[in-house]
Structure formats: structure tokens, C-alpha cells
């Protein structure tokens, strides 16, 4: 069975500083990996996804993530955070769906990002 | 464009009561799903549907029923509410060929006393 671990429950970063959120996955085959963001009182929004190819993927809002198979990791990064980045971030792993894309997403427990002025 | 609409936003039930959480989308998405979000647990899949008339169970289906009579609607039914079902419920939808790009509703906060 697939699983996702986000080791950090809370992360505090100063505005303008760089950010890295950690994600480790467990999956027997080639994983399909995702990062979602949840703003307060809202549903989740897809930030970026990795299926194959280039291990560094770019997403929306200036985020990027790097897939490292040897470390079973898919960490999310941003060079300079803004106060509006304060939110809950979820890493997820999915299985390949024959019709295209991924299915059966398993989410991590989330990392709460706090931005200090 | 409304996207995914969930009603109600808040609900308080007594143990044993039944209710239906409504979910509607106007994007003509084939794929719809229900998740529950609990503190420290992340999101867990309850039920999902790949099209009208087709539903299947997710990770935590017990105590919940679903049906999909139209492409637009995917209601979630609690037949006899229990305190363990206190949670925030999210409905999500996507195109079948891009299921990972889920569009989420704003959630329903349910408390069962």
C-alpha cells in the first residue's frame, strides 16, 4: 500500500526567506506525486505534480519540487515566501490510471506553514 | 463559474440522526469524490464515482452511502450519525483523464453530539 509522510507538522519561516517542506513516500512502483495547498477555510488546490521525466517540476505560485528516487522524497521549495503563502500543505501519492493521469490519491497529514513578518 | 458547491457549510447532528451532504459541480467532470479531514490525519477518501451510476468505496466508507444519478451531483448520506463522524467533509471533482487535478469544494464542518 502506498503511504506519505510529512515529518514536519508546523514550519515557521520569515517573510522573504526560502522554504523547503519535506515529503517522503512509500510506493512499490513509479510514483505519481503531488503537492496541494489549503488556505484557511478553503478546499485544496493542486500546486504541482510529478509523473515522469525531469525530476524538478515547477508549479503555480512560484513553487517547485524535486523528486529524488534514491531518498523516496518529493520536497517542496520556494526561494522567497510571501505572507500569503501561509497555509496547510499536503503531499500526496497516486497510482497510475489507465485512462491517463493518476488515481486513488493518498494524502500526507499536512504541514502548517506560518510566515513571520 | 461556480465550480464545486457544497451545502451546508456547517451542521450539528445528534447521535443517530441522518442527513445528506450535498455536492454539485458545473464543470462537467466525470470523476467526483468525498474526503474527510480530521486533525492530524490528513484527508481520507470515503467514496468516489467515475461517472453517473458508478460509485466505489474509498479508504473509510463505513457509515456513509453515496449515489450518482447525474453527472453534476454526488450527495453523501449519513444514515445514523455517530460522534466518530465529526469531521470536515470535502467534495472534489476532476476530469477523468486528469483525475489528480482535483477541484475541491469549500467543505462542510459536521459535529455529531
Short mmCIF file of C-alpha atoms in Angstrom, two decimals:
data_model
loop_
_atom_site.label_atom_id
_atom_site.label_comp_id
_atom_site.label_asym_id
_atom_site.label_seq_id
_atom_site.Cartn_x
_atom_site.Cartn_y
_atom_site.Cartn_z
CA UNK A 1 0.00 0.00 0.00
CA UNK A 2 1.16 3.50 -0.71
CA UNK A 3 1.84 5.98 2.07
CA UNK A 4 3.08 9.52 2.52
CA UNK A 5 4.98 11.01 5.44
CA UNK A 6 5.32 14.70 6.10
CA UNK A 7 7.73 14.86 9.04
CA UNK A 8 7.04 18.47 9.98
CA UNK A 9 3.66 19.34 11.48
CA UNK A 10 4.50 23.06 11.69
CA UNK A 11 7.12 25.16 9.92
CA UNK A 12 7.79 28.83 10.68
CA UNK A 13 9.59 30.94 8.10
CA UNK A 14 10.31 34.65 7.92
CA UNK A 15 8.80 36.55 5.03
CA UNK A 16 11.32 36.70 2.19
CA UNK A 17 13.22 33.64 3.38
CA UNK A 18 13.46 30.38 1.46
CA UNK A 19 11.21 27.43 2.20
CA UNK A 20 11.53 23.67 2.00
CA UNK A 21 8.74 21.32 3.05
CA UNK A 22 9.61 17.66 3.32
CA UNK A 23 7.71 14.71 1.92
CA UNK A 24 8.66 11.04 1.90
CA UNK A 25 6.63 8.39 0.16
CA UNK A 26 6.33 4.65 0.09
CA UNK A 27 5.17 3.04 -3.13
CA UNK A 28 6.18 -0.12 -4.94
CA UNK A 29 6.14 1.20 -8.48
CA UNK A 30 6.98 4.51 -10.07
CA UNK A 31 5.08 7.04 -8.00
CA UNK A 32 2.90 9.84 -9.18
CA UNK A 33 3.46 12.67 -6.71
CA UNK A 34 1.63 15.86 -5.92
CA UNK A 35 1.59 18.87 -3.68
CA UNK A 36 -1.64 20.57 -2.70
CA UNK A 37 -2.20 23.75 -0.71
CA UNK A 38 -5.14 24.54 1.55
CA UNK A 39 -5.78 28.14 2.55
CA UNK A 40 -7.77 28.71 5.75
CA UNK A 41 -11.42 27.77 5.35
CA UNK A 42 -10.91 26.57 1.80
CA UNK A 43 -10.62 23.33 -0.09
CA UNK A 44 -7.33 22.09 -1.51
CA UNK A 45 -5.69 23.38 -4.69
CA UNK A 46 -3.14 21.48 -6.79
CA UNK A 47 0.27 23.20 -6.73
CA UNK A 48 2.27 20.82 -8.89
CA UNK A 49 2.62 17.22 -9.96
CA UNK A 50 5.29 14.75 -10.97
CA UNK A 51 4.62 11.87 -13.33
CA UNK A 52 7.92 11.21 -15.08
CA UNK A 53 10.79 12.94 -16.85
CA UNK A 54 12.55 15.93 -15.36
CA UNK A 55 12.82 15.40 -11.62
CA UNK A 56 12.47 19.11 -10.90
CA UNK A 57 8.93 20.26 -11.52
CA UNK A 58 7.56 23.77 -11.49
CA UNK A 59 4.17 24.67 -10.12
CA UNK A 60 1.93 27.60 -9.55
CA UNK A 61 2.64 30.49 -7.18
CA UNK A 62 6.41 30.15 -7.63
CA UNK A 63 6.71 26.71 -6.04
CA UNK A 64 8.88 23.87 -7.26
CA UNK A 65 9.51 20.31 -6.11
CA UNK A 66 12.27 17.81 -6.69
CA UNK A 67 11.74 14.07 -6.99
CA UNK A 68 14.60 12.01 -5.57
CA UNK A 69 14.02 8.31 -6.08
CA UNK A 70 17.06 7.27 -4.00
CA UNK A 71 15.65 9.11 -1.00
CA UNK A 72 11.96 8.42 -1.71
CA UNK A 73 11.39 12.12 -1.36
CA UNK A 74 9.47 14.86 -3.09
CA UNK A 75 10.28 18.08 -1.24
CA UNK A 76 8.54 21.34 -1.98
CA UNK A 77 10.59 24.54 -2.25
CA UNK A 78 10.15 28.25 -2.76
CA UNK A 79 13.03 30.74 -2.96
CA UNK A 80 11.24 33.59 -1.17
CA UNK A 81 7.99 33.22 0.73
CA UNK A 82 5.24 35.81 0.95
CA UNK A 83 2.78 36.31 3.79
CA UNK A 84 0.05 34.94 1.50
CA UNK A 85 1.84 31.57 1.43
CA UNK A 86 0.69 30.86 4.99
CA UNK A 87 -1.45 27.74 4.61
CA UNK A 88 -1.57 23.98 5.06
CA UNK A 89 0.44 21.97 2.54
CA UNK A 90 -0.29 18.38 1.65
CA UNK A 91 1.88 15.94 -0.22
CA UNK A 92 0.10 13.09 -1.99
CA UNK A 93 0.95 9.95 -3.95
CA UNK A 94 -1.28 8.34 -6.55
CA UNK A 95 -1.44 5.28 -8.73
CA UNK A 96 -1.36 5.41 -12.48
CA UNK A 97 -4.77 5.34 -14.09
CA UNK A 98 -5.08 3.65 -17.49
CA UNK A 99 -7.18 6.50 -18.84
CA UNK A 100 -4.46 8.99 -18.12
CA UNK A 101 -3.24 10.71 -15.01
CA UNK A 102 -3.31 9.36 -11.51
CA UNK A 103 -5.97 7.97 -9.27
CA UNK A 104 -6.53 6.91 -5.67
CA UNK A 105 -4.58 9.73 -4.06
CA UNK A 106 -3.19 9.09 -0.60
CA UNK A 107 -2.50 12.30 1.28
CA UNK A 108 0.04 13.05 3.97
CA UNK A 109 -1.10 14.59 7.25
CA UNK A 110 -0.05 18.05 6.17
CA UNK A 111 2.45 20.73 7.18
CA UNK A 112 1.19 24.00 8.59
CA UNK A 113 3.27 26.91 7.28
CA UNK A 114 3.50 30.03 9.40
CA UNK A 115 5.02 33.19 7.96
CA UNK A 116 6.69 35.61 10.35
CA UNK A 117 6.80 39.29 9.36
CA UNK B 1 -18.49 29.56 -12.99
CA UNK B 2 -19.39 28.18 -9.55
CA UNK B 3 -17.02 25.17 -9.56
CA UNK B 4 -17.76 22.69 -6.75
CA UNK B 5 -20.54 23.74 -4.39
CA UNK B 6 -21.09 22.06 -1.04
CA UNK B 7 -24.03 22.57 1.28
CA UNK B 8 -24.44 23.09 4.14
CA UNK B 9 -21.24 24.76 5.37
CA UNK B 10 -21.94 23.84 8.99
CA UNK B 11 -24.13 21.20 10.58
CA UNK B 12 -24.72 19.88 14.07
CA UNK B 13 -26.39 16.49 14.50
CA UNK B 14 -27.37 14.33 17.40
CA UNK B 15 -26.19 10.74 17.52
CA UNK B 16 -28.46 8.56 15.42
CA UNK B 17 -29.78 11.30 13.18
CA UNK B 18 -29.45 11.05 9.43
CA UNK B 19 -28.54 13.70 6.93
CA UNK B 20 -27.27 14.27 3.42
CA UNK B 21 -24.32 16.44 2.48
CA UNK B 22 -24.85 17.93 -0.93
CA UNK B 23 -22.22 18.36 -3.63
CA UNK B 24 -22.70 19.79 -7.08
CA UNK B 25 -20.25 20.72 -9.82
CA UNK B 26 -20.82 22.61 -13.04
CA UNK B 27 -17.61 21.70 -14.87
CA UNK B 28 -18.93 18.50 -16.47
CA UNK B 29 -16.38 16.47 -14.52
CA UNK B 30 -16.77 12.71 -14.75
CA UNK B 31 -14.89 11.98 -11.53
CA UNK B 32 -16.22 13.00 -8.12
CA UNK B 33 -15.14 12.05 -4.63
CA UNK B 34 -15.71 12.66 -0.94
CA UNK B 35 -12.96 13.11 1.62
CA UNK B 36 -12.99 13.67 5.34
CA UNK B 37 -10.34 15.75 7.05
CA UNK B 38 -9.52 15.19 10.69
CA UNK B 39 -6.82 16.95 12.75
CA UNK B 40 -3.50 15.17 12.41
CA UNK B 41 -4.97 12.67 9.93
CA UNK B 42 -4.86 14.50 6.63
CA UNK B 43 -7.53 13.69 4.06
CA UNK B 44 -9.02 10.26 3.72
CA UNK B 45 -11.11 9.09 0.80
CA UNK B 46 -14.65 7.98 1.68
CA UNK B 47 -16.31 7.19 -1.66
CA UNK B 48 -15.79 8.10 -5.26
CA UNK B 49 -17.55 7.95 -8.60
CA UNK B 50 -16.17 7.72 -12.12
CA UNK B 51 -19.46 8.64 -13.75
CA UNK B 52 -23.21 8.66 -13.39
CA UNK B 53 -24.46 5.37 -11.98
CA UNK B 54 -20.97 4.21 -10.91
CA UNK B 55 -19.66 4.50 -7.36
CA UNK B 56 -17.00 2.75 -5.33
CA UNK B 57 -15.57 2.73 -1.83
CA UNK B 58 -12.51 4.54 -0.68
CA UNK B 59 -10.39 4.13 2.42
CA UNK B 60 -13.05 4.87 5.07
CA UNK B 61 -16.53 4.06 3.63
CA UNK B 62 -18.26 2.65 6.72
CA UNK B 63 -21.26 4.67 7.86
CA UNK B 64 -21.61 6.53 4.59
CA UNK B 65 -23.64 5.96 1.43
CA UNK B 66 -23.41 7.66 -1.94
CA UNK B 67 -25.21 7.64 -5.26
CA UNK B 68 -24.58 9.36 -8.56
CA UNK B 69 -27.75 9.78 -10.61
CA UNK B 70 -26.43 12.74 -12.62
CA UNK B 71 -23.01 13.96 -13.71
CA UNK B 72 -23.42 17.13 -11.66
CA UNK B 73 -24.45 15.80 -8.23
CA UNK B 74 -22.79 13.46 -5.75
CA UNK B 75 -24.53 13.52 -2.35
CA UNK B 76 -23.07 11.84 0.73
CA UNK B 77 -25.52 10.28 3.17
CA UNK B 78 -25.01 9.56 6.84
CA UNK B 79 -27.71 7.07 7.79
CA UNK B 80 -27.15 7.09 11.57
CA UNK B 81 -24.64 9.69 12.66
CA UNK B 82 -22.00 8.84 15.26
CA UNK B 83 -19.60 11.12 17.17
CA UNK B 84 -16.73 9.49 15.25
CA UNK B 85 -18.13 11.13 12.12
CA UNK B 86 -17.43 14.60 13.48
CA UNK B 87 -15.12 15.99 10.80
CA UNK B 88 -14.75 18.39 7.92
CA UNK B 89 -16.02 16.89 4.69
CA UNK B 90 -14.75 17.87 1.27
CA UNK B 91 -16.21 17.05 -2.10
CA UNK B 92 -13.86 17.11 -5.08
CA UNK B 93 -14.21 16.60 -8.80
CA UNK B 94 -11.96 16.27 -11.84
CA UNK B 95 -11.87 15.25 -15.45
CA UNK B 96 -11.47 11.52 -15.81
CA UNK B 97 -8.30 11.90 -17.86
CA UNK B 98 -6.74 14.16 -15.26
CA UNK B 99 -8.09 12.75 -12.01
CA UNK B 100 -5.20 14.06 -9.96
CA UNK B 101 -6.20 17.66 -10.67
CA UNK B 102 -8.96 17.71 -8.10
CA UNK B 103 -11.17 20.75 -7.69
CA UNK B 104 -12.35 20.96 -4.11
CA UNK B 105 -15.42 22.48 -2.58
CA UNK B 106 -15.08 24.72 0.46
CA UNK B 107 -16.09 21.97 2.87
CA UNK B 108 -18.82 21.08 5.36
CA UNK B 109 -17.99 21.16 9.04
CA UNK B 110 -20.06 18.47 10.78
CA UNK B 111 -20.37 17.96 14.51
CA UNK B 112 -22.15 14.92 15.93
CA UNK B 113 -23.08 15.22 19.59
#
